[in-house]
């Protein structure tokens, strides 16, 4: 049995279902991200774990103890809010020590623990400041320290970085992860930023419309998406319409050009139309050995993106784009030029439903 | 063309700012002139008047006369009534504001009470006095109901509308709605996350109020209570209409000194007014002091 | 959520009783002018009193003058403070709050003392009353206009108008004022309800206004004053209802205490 268990959790807000059939177990010390578009139920799930919402049905347990109906203030679960939610009337040190004060810990131990945590979050000399005198990133670190101070069984973070600017986001997320490892604390991290989820997590839960789409390691989620939604939501995709030629051998055609997929298409018949998805980064210009797949098309647009160059290509009815590094003496594709791109057969993802041509998140 | 030049010239002027003399403050002169003419100078002249005798000679006699027992009593009565109604009205208004904003009551209760509050906090003077006479006067509705239904004659038991407690009850009618009106938005300003973060750290509802919500609200609670104090302290019309001048409030005393036939001494009246301004100034000063200790975190 | 909201209901019920009982008692009383029957006798008697119409009309005129002067004075001032001299804002705000601090009785005797002797004898002119009422309207008008301007982004609006060739007059009257309609209405209605019921200033400056009329009736009659109280309450209610109607339910934002 896992440390934190959610068993068939369901939440209904006046007739509208926010979360449904949520079942998963989280191991001690694991870092799990909930990823999904806005309104898919991430926050609701997190708030049920924290105790701010009661599940309509299902159970939540921590360390084998059913806490489904335990009030939030007796759960010992730490939470970091998107808006920091620091108490403006208390100094940084008072904020961090607040949970301990409520537990009637003596003030000397509180002071020790607070100064230790201030070291951990790298703000050793800011204990006397008020939250309003700190930057957003600093405030969020204090919020993290405040949540950690009570030595919670589980740490919950609801989009903790979304109010910060891009640079701080990256450095702070790494800091959060490092502190989490240091404390070995079981953590759920809610985000709608896939890069954050992919780079931080031990496992990711991809959600959509209140349902779990897939649970897996970042690699599994990215490389082997199990549903169309996951494939299109995580990472960028080119989706091509293809015709099945030989199901058993995995041979298809894209706009009459032959393509091999390294997979059996047994469930299809010859002549069926299917969707094949390609990540832009698997597409290259010079075929490495073993890349059988080649597609010839016309360059439609070349976009300069700084470190990379994005090239949009058109075939008879399909189109795709791919990125290449912007090397100083590399030759750039020209608009209107005819070009052949290559990709490994193992990199073709099969997607069941119709999806937009190139799905970007 | 010309407007472009104008805009540019203006931006340039804004940028120069510190160098050449900035005349833009002249734009608020009419406002200040108006305030001086119709409020500040007249009040200041009263202050001057309180240091003069009727013939216009300088004297401290009026200030000394403020030490007379009946005057001190008037101040004391005014202060007591203002304190009581500010405290009771403040506490009750706060509880009411809490109930309508956070009490989980239906929405219409909230909007109903806020518009009621808007009316009641402006309901004063003669109509208010009449309303309370009709309610708690000797033949008032509540008095009658208490007598006939419950057999309690409040007037036999020492209550009288035309005394301290009666006037306080009447003042409360505009005091607690004022508190309600100002505190409701302040209570709305409490973030849900604060409560949740506190709960999360193990706080009970009581601990949340004690350590988080009340300290955050304290500056506005104190500020509003001072406003309530001043509101009652300067009130005259209601008391005048209710008691016809029989209750010895400072404001009523001033009226008698300046216009009265018996106790006619305008300069003493002016000194009384000066005393009121001083009391107000002291209460505002106290408030600023309290504010400073309760809202360090605001800066 | 889980527990029944006992305390909130208790406070609300108590508050509701405190609000309503005096109103109900007054209404009930005002309808009892004829022994034994409920009727509108008191209202008829009030409405037929020629002084009712006269004083009401007088106060109405004062209210209109006050509102006009107050708008003409405050809009340019607050606008200017927003746009060009924000550093004067605390001072302006302080002055607008003075009427709260200065008791009406002090105010009125200050006015009488200053303006009853040469060089400026103004006590005989209604201009003094209007001027004093304008001062009383400062807190309401200032807050209403300030809130309105904050929501407007005055600077951009002004610069846009200037770049289109507008002068200051055009900007104020064609751009700023129309956009402030709601804010001005709310300030105006509050001013209106205060001026209509004001007693102290009108009484001691000896003007035949509605407040002193109510006071006199209250001294001499029994039932009519109750009827008057109901009428004046209905007036206040009406003006606050109108504010809500125009201000889309921002009750409690611009309204603070009135003259007591
Ligand atoms: N208190 C509530 N009452 C009614 N419906 C709610 C409530 N809270 C959430 N919902 C609904 O539940 C659904 C899930 O909301 P939730 O806040 O969990 O989304 P989310 O995944 O966190 O989205 P975001 O990324 O925007 O934060 C939404 O449709 C939302 O409208
Ligand atoms: Mg959310």
PDB file of C-alpha atoms and ligand atoms in Angstrom, chain A residues 42-44 82 158-159 190, ligand 2:
ATOM      1  CA  UNK A  42      -6.163  19.704 -10.401  1.00  0.00           C
ATOM      2  CA  UNK A  43      -6.784  22.249  -7.689  1.00  0.00           C
ATOM      3  CA  UNK A  44      -9.949  20.488  -6.588  1.00  0.00           C
ATOM      4  CA  UNK A  82      -0.340  30.240  -5.858  1.00  0.00           C
ATOM      5  CA  UNK A 158      -0.723  24.656  -6.203  1.00  0.00           C
ATOM      6  CA  UNK A 159       0.919  26.399  -9.148  1.00  0.00           C
ATOM      7  CA  UNK A 190       0.044  21.222  -9.470  1.00  0.00           C
TER       8      UNK A 190
HETATM    9 MG1  LIG D   2      -6.092  25.548 -10.043  1.00  0.00          MG
END
